[in-house]
């Protein structure tokens, strides 16, 4: 698994992003010598359009790669905030 300090940086990047309600789950996997794959499930505000969501996700990925060494893959799953709370 990824070191806690790197996970904290990723959480801070996601949490400070506009239109992100919360992180549901974040998982990481070691893929090599100090390289990692990151899986993030998050809730996004319901009023965000699809093209806006794509831009937000790409910006999050770019910021993570810039600030956290060793990231080779990032997968982000978006959940609908209102519907996710109903289940």
PDB file of N, CA, C and O in Angstrom:
ATOM      1  N   UNK A   1       0.830  -1.187   0.000  1.00  0.00           N
ATOM      2  CA  UNK A   1       0.000   0.000   0.000  1.00  0.00           C
ATOM      3  C   UNK A   1       0.879   1.256   0.000  1.00  0.00           C
ATOM      4  O   UNK A   1       2.031   1.227   0.404  1.00  0.00           O
ATOM      5  N   UNK A   2       0.315   2.325  -0.411  1.00  0.00           N
ATOM      6  CA  UNK A   2       1.010   3.604  -0.499  1.00  0.00           C
ATOM      7  C   UNK A   2       1.240   4.191   0.898  1.00  0.00           C
ATOM      8  O   UNK A   2       0.378   4.050   1.773  1.00  0.00           O
ATOM      9  N   UNK A   3       2.360   4.867   1.114  1.00  0.00           N
ATOM     10  CA  UNK A   3       2.608   5.511   2.417  1.00  0.00           C
ATOM     11  C   UNK A   3       1.513   6.527   2.768  1.00  0.00           C
ATOM     12  O   UNK A   3       0.939   7.174   1.888  1.00  0.00           O
ATOM     13  N   UNK A   4       1.267   6.662   4.069  1.00  0.00           N
ATOM     14  CA  UNK A   4       0.198   7.547   4.554  1.00  0.00           C
ATOM     15  C   UNK A   4       0.362   8.992   4.108  1.00  0.00           C
ATOM     16  O   UNK A   4      -0.619   9.671   3.813  1.00  0.00           O
ATOM     17  N   UNK A   5       1.583   9.489   4.084  1.00  0.00           N
ATOM     18  CA  UNK A   5       1.784  10.888   3.707  1.00  0.00           C
ATOM     19  C   UNK A   5       1.371  11.142   2.256  1.00  0.00           C
ATOM     20  O   UNK A   5       0.784  12.183   1.947  1.00  0.00           O
ATOM     21  N   UNK A   6       1.624  10.186   1.381  1.00  0.00           N
ATOM     22  CA  UNK A   6       1.199  10.327  -0.018  1.00  0.00           C
ATOM     23  C   UNK A   6      -0.320  10.249  -0.126  1.00  0.00           C
ATOM     24  O   UNK A   6      -0.934  10.994  -0.886  1.00  0.00           O
ATOM     25  N   UNK A   7      -0.924   9.342   0.646  1.00  0.00           N
ATOM     26  CA  UNK A   7      -2.390   9.239   0.647  1.00  0.00           C
ATOM     27  C   UNK A   7      -3.016  10.535   1.157  1.00  0.00           C
ATOM     28  O   UNK A   7      -4.041  10.979   0.640  1.00  0.00           O
ATOM     29  N   UNK A   8      -2.391  11.152   2.146  1.00  0.00           N
ATOM     30  CA  UNK A   8      -2.900  12.410   2.705  1.00  0.00           C
ATOM     31  C   UNK A   8      -2.859  13.527   1.664  1.00  0.00           C
ATOM     32  O   UNK A   8      -3.791  14.336   1.570  1.00  0.00           O
ATOM     33  N   UNK A   9      -1.802  13.566   0.862  1.00  0.00           N
ATOM     34  CA  UNK A   9      -1.694  14.573  -0.195  1.00  0.00           C
ATOM     35  C   UNK A   9      -2.836  14.384  -1.201  1.00  0.00           C
ATOM     36  O   UNK A   9      -3.488  15.355  -1.614  1.00  0.00           O
ATOM     37  N   UNK A  10      -3.093  13.143  -1.583  1.00  0.00           N
ATOM     38  CA  UNK A  10      -4.177  12.859  -2.530  1.00  0.00           C
ATOM     39  C   UNK A  10      -5.522  13.271  -1.943  1.00  0.00           C
ATOM     40  O   UNK A  10      -6.331  13.912  -2.613  1.00  0.00           O
ATOM     41  N   UNK A  11      -5.771  12.915  -0.693  1.00  0.00           N
ATOM     42  CA  UNK A  11      -7.030  13.309  -0.038  1.00  0.00           C
ATOM     43  C   UNK A  11      -7.197  14.828  -0.025  1.00  0.00           C
ATOM     44  O   UNK A  11      -8.290  15.336  -0.292  1.00  0.00           O
ATOM     45  N   UNK A  12      -6.124  15.550   0.282  1.00  0.00           N
ATOM     46  CA  UNK A  12      -6.194  17.012   0.307  1.00  0.00           C
ATOM     47  C   UNK A  12      -6.509  17.582  -1.068  1.00  0.00           C
ATOM     48  O   UNK A  12      -7.299  18.522  -1.189  1.00  0.00           O
ATOM     49  N   UNK A  13      -5.904  17.023  -2.104  1.00  0.00           N
ATOM     50  CA  UNK A  13      -6.175  17.482  -3.472  1.00  0.00           C
ATOM     51  C   UNK A  13      -7.644  17.281  -3.811  1.00  0.00           C
ATOM     52  O   UNK A  13      -8.311  18.189  -4.311  1.00  0.00           O
ATOM     53  N   UNK A  14      -8.162  16.098  -3.543  1.00  0.00           N
ATOM     54  CA  UNK A  14      -9.560  15.800  -3.872  1.00  0.00           C
ATOM     55  C   UNK A  14     -10.510  16.645  -3.023  1.00  0.00           C
ATOM     56  O   UNK A  14     -11.464  17.237  -3.535  1.00  0.00           O
ATOM     57  N   UNK A  15     -10.248  16.729  -1.723  1.00  0.00           N
ATOM     58  CA  UNK A  15     -11.157  17.445  -0.824  1.00  0.00           C
ATOM     59  C   UNK A  15     -11.216  18.945  -1.090  1.00  0.00           C
ATOM     60  O   UNK A  15     -12.237  19.571  -0.814  1.00  0.00           O
ATOM     61  N   UNK A  16     -10.150  19.537  -1.618  1.00  0.00           N
ATOM     62  CA  UNK A  16     -10.169  20.975  -1.893  1.00  0.00           C
ATOM     63  C   UNK A  16     -10.787  21.296  -3.257  1.00  0.00           C
ATOM     64  O   UNK A  16     -10.978  22.454  -3.592  1.00  0.00           O
ATOM     65  N   UNK A  17     -11.112  20.270  -4.028  1.00  0.00           N
ATOM     66  CA  UNK A  17     -11.661  20.462  -5.374  1.00  0.00           C
ATOM     67  C   UNK A  17     -13.131  20.843  -5.300  1.00  0.00           C
ATOM     68  O   UNK A  17     -13.928  20.189  -4.632  1.00  0.00           O
ATOM     69  N   UNK A  18     -13.470  21.904  -6.008  1.00  0.00           N
ATOM     70  CA  UNK A  18     -14.854  22.369  -6.046  1.00  0.00           C
ATOM     71  C   UNK A  18     -15.758  21.293  -6.656  1.00  0.00           C
ATOM     72  O   UNK A  18     -15.346  20.580  -7.567  1.00  0.00           O
ATOM     73  N   UNK A  19     -16.953  21.163  -6.154  1.00  0.00           N
ATOM     74  CA  UNK A  19     -17.998  20.233  -6.597  1.00  0.00           C
ATOM     75  C   UNK A  19     -17.796  18.798  -6.100  1.00  0.00           C
ATOM     76  O   UNK A  19     -18.597  17.927  -6.427  1.00  0.00           O
ATOM     77  N   UNK A  20     -16.737  18.539  -5.331  1.00  0.00           N
ATOM     78  CA  UNK A  20     -16.558  17.211  -4.752  1.00  0.00           C
ATOM     79  C   UNK A  20     -17.190  17.223  -3.372  1.00  0.00           C
ATOM     80  O   UNK A  20     -16.830  18.019  -2.509  1.00  0.00           O
ATOM     81  N   UNK A  21     -18.165  16.336  -3.168  1.00  0.00           N
ATOM     82  CA  UNK A  21     -18.878  16.260  -1.896  1.00  0.00           C
ATOM     83  C   UNK A  21     -18.036  15.538  -0.854  1.00  0.00           C
ATOM     84  O   UNK A  21     -17.845  16.018   0.245  1.00  0.00           O
ATOM     85  N   UNK A  22     -17.543  14.358  -1.230  1.00  0.00           N
ATOM     86  CA  UNK A  22     -16.700  13.591  -0.308  1.00  0.00           C
ATOM     87  C   UNK A  22     -16.053  12.422  -1.028  1.00  0.00           C
ATOM     88  O   UNK A  22     -16.486  12.014  -2.108  1.00  0.00           O
ATOM     89  N   UNK A  23     -15.022  11.870  -0.393  1.00  0.00           N
ATOM     90  CA  UNK A  23     -14.386  10.648  -0.879  1.00  0.00           C
ATOM     91  C   UNK A  23     -15.096   9.477  -0.218  1.00  0.00           C
ATOM     92  O   UNK A  23     -15.204   9.413   1.008  1.00  0.00           O
ATOM     93  N   UNK A  24     -15.599   8.556  -1.012  1.00  0.00           N
ATOM     94  CA  UNK A  24     -16.239   7.353  -0.475  1.00  0.00           C
ATOM     95  C   UNK A  24     -15.201   6.308  -0.093  1.00  0.00           C
ATOM     96  O   UNK A  24     -15.293   5.681   0.955  1.00  0.00           O
ATOM     97  N   UNK A  25     -14.218   6.148  -0.968  1.00  0.00           N
ATOM     98  CA  UNK A  25     -13.207   5.108  -0.769  1.00  0.00           C
ATOM     99  C   UNK A  25     -11.963   5.472  -1.581  1.00  0.00           C
ATOM    100  O   UNK A  25     -12.063   5.997  -2.686  1.00  0.00           O
ATOM    101  N   UNK A  26     -10.812   5.207  -0.990  1.00  0.00           N
ATOM    102  CA  UNK A  26      -9.564   5.375  -1.728  1.00  0.00           C
ATOM    103  C   UNK A  26      -8.696   4.155  -1.453  1.00  0.00           C
ATOM    104  O   UNK A  26      -8.463   3.806  -0.296  1.00  0.00           O
ATOM    105  N   UNK A  27      -8.259   3.514  -2.512  1.00  0.00           N
ATOM    106  CA  UNK A  27      -7.405   2.345  -2.400  1.00  0.00           C
ATOM    107  C   UNK A  27      -6.162   2.569  -3.246  1.00  0.00           C
ATOM    108  O   UNK A  27      -6.199   3.278  -4.250  1.00  0.00           O
ATOM    109  N   UNK A  28      -5.064   1.957  -2.816  1.00  0.00           N
ATOM    110  CA  UNK A  28      -3.843   2.035  -3.605  1.00  0.00           C
ATOM    111  C   UNK A  28      -3.203   0.660  -3.675  1.00  0.00           C
ATOM    112  O   UNK A  28      -3.428  -0.186  -2.810  1.00  0.00           O
ATOM    113  N   UNK A  29      -2.431   0.477  -4.721  1.00  0.00           N
ATOM    114  CA  UNK A  29      -1.743  -0.786  -4.925  1.00  0.00           C
ATOM    115  C   UNK A  29      -0.328  -0.493  -5.400  1.00  0.00           C
ATOM    116  O   UNK A  29      -0.116   0.390  -6.235  1.00  0.00           O
ATOM    117  N   UNK A  30       0.625  -1.203  -4.845  1.00  0.00           N
ATOM    118  CA  UNK A  30       2.010  -1.086  -5.298  1.00  0.00           C
ATOM    119  C   UNK A  30       2.123  -1.813  -6.633  1.00  0.00           C
ATOM    120  O   UNK A  30       1.722  -2.963  -6.762  1.00  0.00           O
ATOM    121  N   UNK A  31       2.659  -1.114  -7.636  1.00  0.00           N
ATOM    122  CA  UNK A  31       2.789  -1.728  -8.963  1.00  0.00           C
ATOM    123  C   UNK A  31       4.240  -1.987  -9.347  1.00  0.00           C
ATOM    124  O   UNK A  31       4.504  -2.576 -10.382  1.00  0.00           O
ATOM    125  N   UNK A  32       5.160  -1.519  -8.517  1.00  0.00           N
ATOM    126  CA  UNK A  32       6.580  -1.697  -8.791  1.00  0.00           C
ATOM    127  C   UNK A  32       7.391  -1.059  -7.683  1.00  0.00           C
ATOM    128  O   UNK A  32       6.875  -0.787  -6.605  1.00  0.00           O
ATOM    129  N   UNK A  33       8.639  -0.790  -7.960  1.00  0.00           N
ATOM    130  CA  UNK A  33       9.523  -0.168  -6.985  1.00  0.00           C
ATOM    131  C   UNK A  33       9.126   1.304  -6.804  1.00  0.00           C
ATOM    132  O   UNK A  33       9.442   2.139  -7.632  1.00  0.00           O
ATOM    133  N   UNK A  34       8.405   1.593  -5.719  1.00  0.00           N
ATOM    134  CA  UNK A  34       7.917   2.953  -5.421  1.00  0.00           C
ATOM    135  C   UNK A  34       6.973   3.502  -6.485  1.00  0.00           C
ATOM    136  O   UNK A  34       6.956   4.704  -6.758  1.00  0.00           O
ATOM    137  N   UNK A  35       6.201   2.618  -7.130  1.00  0.00           N
ATOM    138  CA  UNK A  35       5.165   3.061  -8.062  1.00  0.00           C
ATOM    139  C   UNK A  35       3.824   2.509  -7.595  1.00  0.00           C
ATOM    140  O   UNK A  35       3.747   1.437  -7.001  1.00  0.00           O
ATOM    141  N   UNK A  36       2.759   3.287  -7.891  1.00  0.00           N
ATOM    142  CA  UNK A  36       1.454   2.973  -7.325  1.00  0.00           C
ATOM    143  C   UNK A  36       0.325   3.190  -8.331  1.00  0.00           C
ATOM    144  O   UNK A  36       0.407   4.050  -9.201  1.00  0.00           O
ATOM    145  N   UNK A  37      -0.746   2.414  -8.123  1.00  0.00           N
ATOM    146  CA  UNK A  37      -2.012   2.619  -8.799  1.00  0.00           C
ATOM    147  C   UNK A  37      -2.986   3.090  -7.723  1.00  0.00           C
ATOM    148  O   UNK A  37      -2.980   2.560  -6.609  1.00  0.00           O
ATOM    149  N   UNK A  38      -3.800   4.089  -8.039  1.00  0.00           N
ATOM    150  CA  UNK A  38      -4.745   4.642  -7.073  1.00  0.00           C
ATOM    151  C   UNK A  38      -6.157   4.504  -7.621  1.00  0.00           C
ATOM    152  O   UNK A  38      -6.423   4.804  -8.790  1.00  0.00           O
ATOM    153  N   UNK A  39      -7.074   4.051  -6.772  1.00  0.00           N
ATOM    154  CA  UNK A  39      -8.500   3.931  -7.098  1.00  0.00           C
ATOM    155  C   UNK A  39      -9.264   4.822  -6.134  1.00  0.00           C
ATOM    156  O   UNK A  39      -9.119   4.679  -4.916  1.00  0.00           O
ATOM    157  N   UNK A  40     -10.068   5.735  -6.658  1.00  0.00           N
ATOM    158  CA  UNK A  40     -10.817   6.668  -5.813  1.00  0.00           C
ATOM    159  C   UNK A  40     -12.283   6.640  -6.224  1.00  0.00           C
ATOM    160  O   UNK A  40     -12.613   6.767  -7.397  1.00  0.00           O
ATOM    161  N   UNK A  41     -13.161   6.488  -5.236  1.00  0.00           N
ATOM    162  CA  UNK A  41     -14.595   6.637  -5.438  1.00  0.00           C
ATOM    163  C   UNK A  41     -15.002   7.901  -4.703  1.00  0.00           C
ATOM    164  O   UNK A  41     -14.670   8.077  -3.528  1.00  0.00           O
ATOM    165  N   UNK A  42     -15.697   8.811  -5.411  1.00  0.00           N
ATOM    166  CA  UNK A  42     -16.092  10.057  -4.761  1.00  0.00           C
ATOM    167  C   UNK A  42     -17.492  10.476  -5.158  1.00  0.00           C
ATOM    168  O   UNK A  42     -18.023  10.038  -6.171  1.00  0.00           O
ATOM    169  N   UNK A  43     -18.085  11.306  -4.317  1.00  0.00           N
ATOM    170  CA  UNK A  43     -19.384  11.899  -4.612  1.00  0.00           C
ATOM    171  C   UNK A  43     -19.156  13.277  -5.202  1.00  0.00           C
ATOM    172  O   UNK A  43     -18.334  14.041  -4.705  1.00  0.00           O
ATOM    173  N   UNK A  44     -19.916  13.571  -6.259  1.00  0.00           N
ATOM    174  CA  UNK A  44     -19.828  14.878  -6.900  1.00  0.00           C
ATOM    175  C   UNK A  44     -21.201  15.528  -6.836  1.00  0.00           C
ATOM    176  O   UNK A  44     -22.220  14.838  -6.886  1.00  0.00           O
ATOM    177  N   UNK A  45     -21.216  16.858  -6.725  1.00  0.00           N
ATOM    178  CA  UNK A  45     -22.482  17.593  -6.696  1.00  0.00           C
ATOM    179  C   UNK A  45     -23.343  17.201  -7.896  1.00  0.00           C
ATOM    180  O   UNK A  45     -22.848  17.030  -9.006  1.00  0.00           O
ATOM    181  N   UNK A  46     -24.644  17.105  -7.647  1.00  0.00           N
ATOM    182  CA  UNK A  46     -25.567  16.620  -8.666  1.00  0.00           C
ATOM    183  C   UNK A  46     -25.755  17.567  -9.853  1.00  0.00           C
ATOM    184  O   UNK A  46     -26.100  17.134 -10.936  1.00  0.00           O
ATOM    185  N   UNK A  47     -25.529  18.871  -9.645  1.00  0.00           N
ATOM    186  CA  UNK A  47     -25.768  19.825 -10.731  1.00  0.00           C
ATOM    187  C   UNK A  47     -24.634  19.889 -11.747  1.00  0.00           C
ATOM    188  O   UNK A  47     -24.752  20.560 -12.766  1.00  0.00           O
ATOM    189  N   UNK A  48     -23.557  19.167 -11.509  1.00  0.00           N
ATOM    190  CA  UNK A  48     -22.408  19.191 -12.419  1.00  0.00           C
ATOM    191  C   UNK A  48     -22.750  18.440 -13.707  1.00  0.00           C
ATOM    192  O   UNK A  48     -23.245  17.315 -13.681  1.00  0.00           O
ATOM    193  N   UNK A  49     -22.492  19.097 -14.825  1.00  0.00           N
ATOM    194  CA  UNK A  49     -22.715  18.478 -16.137  1.00  0.00           C
ATOM    195  C   UNK A  49     -21.604  17.470 -16.430  1.00  0.00           C
ATOM    196  O   UNK A  49     -20.519  17.538 -15.860  1.00  0.00           O
ATOM    197  N   UNK A  50     -21.864  16.554 -17.342  1.00  0.00           N
ATOM    198  CA  UNK A  50     -20.908  15.490 -17.656  1.00  0.00           C
ATOM    199  C   UNK A  50     -19.573  16.060 -18.126  1.00  0.00           C
ATOM    200  O   UNK A  50     -18.513  15.651 -17.653  1.00  0.00           O
ATOM    201  N   UNK A  51     -19.612  17.019 -19.033  1.00  0.00           N
ATOM    202  CA  UNK A  51     -18.348  17.584 -19.538  1.00  0.00           C
ATOM    203  C   UNK A  51     -17.589  18.294 -18.418  1.00  0.00           C
ATOM    204  O   UNK A  51     -16.355  18.271 -18.391  1.00  0.00           O
ATOM    205  N   UNK A  52     -18.312  18.913 -17.469  1.00  0.00           N
ATOM    206  CA  UNK A  52     -17.649  19.557 -16.331  1.00  0.00           C
ATOM    207  C   UNK A  52     -17.014  18.502 -15.430  1.00  0.00           C
ATOM    208  O   UNK A  52     -15.889  18.682 -14.948  1.00  0.00           O
ATOM    209  N   UNK A  53     -17.726  17.411 -15.224  1.00  0.00           N
ATOM    210  CA  UNK A  53     -17.204  16.322 -14.382  1.00  0.00           C
ATOM    211  C   UNK A  53     -15.923  15.752 -14.996  1.00  0.00           C
ATOM    212  O   UNK A  53     -14.955  15.489 -14.278  1.00  0.00           O
ATOM    213  N   UNK A  54     -15.905  15.578 -16.301  1.00  0.00           N
ATOM    214  CA  UNK A  54     -14.704  15.067 -16.978  1.00  0.00           C
ATOM    215  C   UNK A  54     -13.526  16.012 -16.766  1.00  0.00           C
ATOM    216  O   UNK A  54     -12.406  15.570 -16.494  1.00  0.00           O
ATOM    217  N   UNK A  55     -13.762  17.314 -16.880  1.00  0.00           N
ATOM    218  CA  UNK A  55     -12.693  18.293 -16.671  1.00  0.00           C
ATOM    219  C   UNK A  55     -12.203  18.284 -15.228  1.00  0.00           C
ATOM    220  O   UNK A  55     -10.999  18.359 -14.973  1.00  0.00           O
ATOM    221  N   UNK A  56     -13.123  18.185 -14.290  1.00  0.00           N
ATOM    222  CA  UNK A  56     -12.759  18.130 -12.873  1.00  0.00           C
ATOM    223  C   UNK A  56     -11.881  16.915 -12.607  1.00  0.00           C
ATOM    224  O   UNK A  56     -10.846  17.010 -11.943  1.00  0.00           O
ATOM    225  N   UNK A  57     -12.285  15.766 -13.132  1.00  0.00           N
ATOM    226  CA  UNK A  57     -11.534  14.523 -12.922  1.00  0.00           C
ATOM    227  C   UNK A  57     -10.138  14.624 -13.539  1.00  0.00           C
ATOM    228  O   UNK A  57      -9.144  14.234 -12.927  1.00  0.00           O
ATOM    229  N   UNK A  58     -10.040  15.152 -14.748  1.00  0.00           N
ATOM    230  CA  UNK A  58      -8.730  15.304 -15.398  1.00  0.00           C
ATOM    231  C   UNK A  58      -7.828  16.248 -14.615  1.00  0.00           C
ATOM    232  O   UNK A  58      -6.629  16.015 -14.487  1.00  0.00           O
ATOM    233  N   UNK A  59      -8.418  17.321 -14.060  1.00  0.00           N
ATOM    234  CA  UNK A  59      -7.634  18.260 -13.242  1.00  0.00           C
ATOM    235  C   UNK A  59      -7.152  17.597 -11.950  1.00  0.00           C
ATOM    236  O   UNK A  59      -6.017  17.823 -11.528  1.00  0.00           O
ATOM    237  N   UNK A  60      -8.000  16.798 -11.331  1.00  0.00           N
ATOM    238  CA  UNK A  60      -7.603  16.064 -10.120  1.00  0.00           C
ATOM    239  C   UNK A  60      -6.442  15.123 -10.442  1.00  0.00           C
ATOM    240  O   UNK A  60      -5.445  15.088  -9.721  1.00  0.00           O
ATOM    241  N   UNK A  61      -6.572  14.369 -11.517  1.00  0.00           N
ATOM    242  CA  UNK A  61      -5.508  13.437 -11.913  1.00  0.00           C
ATOM    243  C   UNK A  61      -4.194  14.167 -12.163  1.00  0.00           C
ATOM    244  O   UNK A  61      -3.136  13.730 -11.701  1.00  0.00           O
ATOM    245  N   UNK A  62      -4.253  15.278 -12.879  1.00  0.00           N
ATOM    246  CA  UNK A  62      -3.038  16.039 -13.191  1.00  0.00           C
ATOM    247  C   UNK A  62      -2.381  16.565 -11.917  1.00  0.00           C
ATOM    248  O   UNK A  62      -1.153  16.514 -11.769  1.00  0.00           O
ATOM    249  N   UNK A  63      -3.183  17.051 -10.993  1.00  0.00           N
ATOM    250  CA  UNK A  63      -2.659  17.580  -9.733  1.00  0.00           C
ATOM    251  C   UNK A  63      -2.021  16.472  -8.897  1.00  0.00           C
ATOM    252  O   UNK A  63      -0.961  16.663  -8.299  1.00  0.00           O
ATOM    253  N   UNK A  64      -2.649  15.302  -8.866  1.00  0.00           N
ATOM    254  CA  UNK A  64      -2.097  14.163  -8.120  1.00  0.00           C
ATOM    255  C   UNK A  64      -0.746  13.752  -8.702  1.00  0.00           C
ATOM    256  O   UNK A  64       0.224  13.583  -7.975  1.00  0.00           O
ATOM    257  N   UNK A  65      -0.677  13.605 -10.018  1.00  0.00           N
ATOM    258  CA  UNK A  65       0.570  13.186 -10.669  1.00  0.00           C
ATOM    259  C   UNK A  65       1.677  14.219 -10.433  1.00  0.00           C
ATOM    260  O   UNK A  65       2.838  13.864 -10.240  1.00  0.00           O
ATOM    261  N   UNK A  66       1.302  15.498 -10.417  1.00  0.00           N
ATOM    262  CA  UNK A  66       2.284  16.569 -10.210  1.00  0.00           C
ATOM    263  C   UNK A  66       2.829  16.569  -8.778  1.00  0.00           C
ATOM    264  O   UNK A  66       4.014  16.804  -8.570  1.00  0.00           O
ATOM    265  N   UNK A  67       1.975  16.258  -7.801  1.00  0.00           N
ATOM    266  CA  UNK A  67       2.376  16.407  -6.397  1.00  0.00           C
ATOM    267  C   UNK A  67       2.777  15.113  -5.691  1.00  0.00           C
ATOM    268  O   UNK A  67       3.337  15.161  -4.606  1.00  0.00           O
ATOM    269  N   UNK A  68       2.456  13.959  -6.293  1.00  0.00           N
ATOM    270  CA  UNK A  68       2.761  12.679  -5.648  1.00  0.00           C
ATOM    271  C   UNK A  68       3.632  11.848  -6.586  1.00  0.00           C
ATOM    272  O   UNK A  68       3.190  11.450  -7.663  1.00  0.00           O
ATOM    273  N   UNK A  69       4.853  11.590  -6.166  1.00  0.00           N
ATOM    274  CA  UNK A  69       5.774  10.793  -6.974  1.00  0.00           C
ATOM    275  C   UNK A  69       5.341   9.333  -7.032  1.00  0.00           C
ATOM    276  O   UNK A  69       4.819   8.793  -6.061  1.00  0.00           O
ATOM    277  N   UNK A  70       5.561   8.709  -8.176  1.00  0.00           N
ATOM    278  CA  UNK A  70       5.359   7.273  -8.305  1.00  0.00           C
ATOM    279  C   UNK A  70       3.986   6.831  -8.748  1.00  0.00           C
ATOM    280  O   UNK A  70       3.723   5.635  -8.849  1.00  0.00           O
ATOM    281  N   UNK A  71       3.086   7.770  -9.049  1.00  0.00           N
ATOM    282  CA  UNK A  71       1.745   7.382  -9.489  1.00  0.00           C
ATOM    283  C   UNK A  71       1.810   7.000 -10.969  1.00  0.00           C
ATOM    284  O   UNK A  71       2.223   7.801 -11.807  1.00  0.00           O
ATOM    285  N   UNK A  72       1.421   5.761 -11.283  1.00  0.00           N
ATOM    286  CA  UNK A  72       1.435   5.318 -12.680  1.00  0.00           C
ATOM    287  C   UNK A  72       0.028   5.180 -13.260  1.00  0.00           C
ATOM    288  O   UNK A  72      -0.141   5.271 -14.468  1.00  0.00           O
ATOM    289  N   UNK A  73      -0.979   4.962 -12.393  1.00  0.00           N
ATOM    290  CA  UNK A  73      -2.365   4.847 -12.853  1.00  0.00           C
ATOM    291  C   UNK A  73      -3.295   5.428 -11.803  1.00  0.00           C
ATOM    292  O   UNK A  73      -3.094   5.217 -10.607  1.00  0.00           O
ATOM    293  N   UNK A  74      -4.316   6.153 -12.280  1.00  0.00           N
ATOM    294  CA  UNK A  74      -5.342   6.693 -11.389  1.00  0.00           C
ATOM    295  C   UNK A  74      -6.699   6.375 -12.001  1.00  0.00           C
ATOM    296  O   UNK A  74      -6.954   6.714 -13.163  1.00  0.00           O
ATOM    297  N   UNK A  75      -7.549   5.724 -11.231  1.00  0.00           N
ATOM    298  CA  UNK A  75      -8.918   5.441 -11.646  1.00  0.00           C
ATOM    299  C   UNK A  75      -9.853   6.154 -10.687  1.00  0.00           C
ATOM    300  O   UNK A  75      -9.740   5.994  -9.478  1.00  0.00           O
ATOM    301  N   UNK A  76     -10.773   6.958 -11.230  1.00  0.00           N
ATOM    302  CA  UNK A  76     -11.705   7.702 -10.390  1.00  0.00           C
ATOM    303  C   UNK A  76     -13.125   7.350 -10.803  1.00  0.00           C
ATOM    304  O   UNK A  76     -13.498   7.480 -11.970  1.00  0.00           O
ATOM    305  N   UNK A  77     -13.906   6.919  -9.818  1.00  0.00           N
ATOM    306  CA  UNK A  77     -15.315   6.583 -10.008  1.00  0.00           C
ATOM    307  C   UNK A  77     -16.143   7.698  -9.379  1.00  0.00           C
ATOM    308  O   UNK A  77     -15.892   8.088  -8.241  1.00  0.00           O
ATOM    309  N   UNK A  78     -17.126   8.201 -10.109  1.00  0.00           N
ATOM    310  CA  UNK A  78     -17.981   9.269  -9.604  1.00  0.00           C
ATOM    311  C   UNK A  78     -19.338   8.683  -9.229  1.00  0.00           C
ATOM    312  O   UNK A  78     -19.956   7.958 -10.006  1.00  0.00           O
ATOM    313  N   UNK A  79     -19.783   9.036  -8.035  1.00  0.00           N
ATOM    314  CA  UNK A  79     -21.119   8.661  -7.574  1.00  0.00           C
ATOM    315  C   UNK A  79     -21.968   9.928  -7.500  1.00  0.00           C
ATOM    316  O   UNK A  79     -21.476  11.006  -7.235  1.00  0.00           O
ATOM    317  N   UNK A  80     -23.244   9.778  -7.675  1.00  0.00           N
ATOM    318  CA  UNK A  80     -24.212  10.859  -7.538  1.00  0.00           C
ATOM    319  C   UNK A  80     -24.464  11.088  -6.044  1.00  0.00           C
ATOM    320  O   UNK A  80     -24.852  10.164  -5.335  1.00  0.00           O
ATOM    321  N   UNK A  81     -24.239  12.287  -5.544  1.00  0.00           N
ATOM    322  CA  UNK A  81     -24.342  12.576  -4.109  1.00  0.00           C
ATOM    323  C   UNK A  81     -25.703  12.228  -3.528  1.00  0.00           C
ATOM    324  O   UNK A  81     -25.800  11.547  -2.504  1.00  0.00           O
ATOM    325  N   UNK A  82     -26.765  12.678  -4.148  1.00  0.00           N
ATOM    326  CA  UNK A  82     -28.098  12.447  -3.592  1.00  0.00           C
ATOM    327  C   UNK A  82     -28.464  10.967  -3.637  1.00  0.00           C
ATOM    328  O   UNK A  82     -28.884  10.394  -2.636  1.00  0.00           O
ATOM    329  N   UNK A  83     -28.294  10.341  -4.766  1.00  0.00           N
ATOM    330  CA  UNK A  83     -28.649   8.915  -4.885  1.00  0.00           C
ATOM    331  C   UNK A  83     -27.778   8.048  -4.000  1.00  0.00           C
ATOM    332  O   UNK A  83     -28.245   7.058  -3.455  1.00  0.00           O
ATOM    333  N   UNK A  84     -26.513   8.398  -3.850  1.00  0.00           N
ATOM    334  CA  UNK A  84     -25.606   7.604  -3.034  1.00  0.00           C
ATOM    335  C   UNK A  84     -26.030   7.621  -1.562  1.00  0.00           C
ATOM    336  O   UNK A  84     -25.838   6.663  -0.848  1.00  0.00           O
ATOM    337  N   UNK A  85     -26.619   8.707  -1.104  1.00  0.00           N
ATOM    338  CA  UNK A  85     -27.068   8.800   0.283  1.00  0.00           C
ATOM    339  C   UNK A  85     -28.348   7.995   0.519  1.00  0.00           C
ATOM    340  O   UNK A  85     -28.659   7.664   1.640  1.00  0.00           O
ATOM    341  N   UNK A  86     -29.117   7.727  -0.526  1.00  0.00           N
ATOM    342  CA  UNK A  86     -30.376   7.008  -0.369  1.00  0.00           C
ATOM    343  C   UNK A  86     -30.187   5.526  -0.122  1.00  0.00           C
ATOM    344  O   UNK A  86     -31.058   4.876   0.395  1.00  0.00           O
ATOM    345  N   UNK A  87     -29.041   4.988  -0.487  1.00  0.00           N
ATOM    346  CA  UNK A  87     -28.827   3.540  -0.375  1.00  0.00           C
ATOM    347  C   UNK A  87     -28.028   3.183   0.844  1.00  0.00           C
ATOM    348  O   UNK A  87     -27.186   3.814   1.296  1.00  0.00           O
TER     349      UNK A  87
END
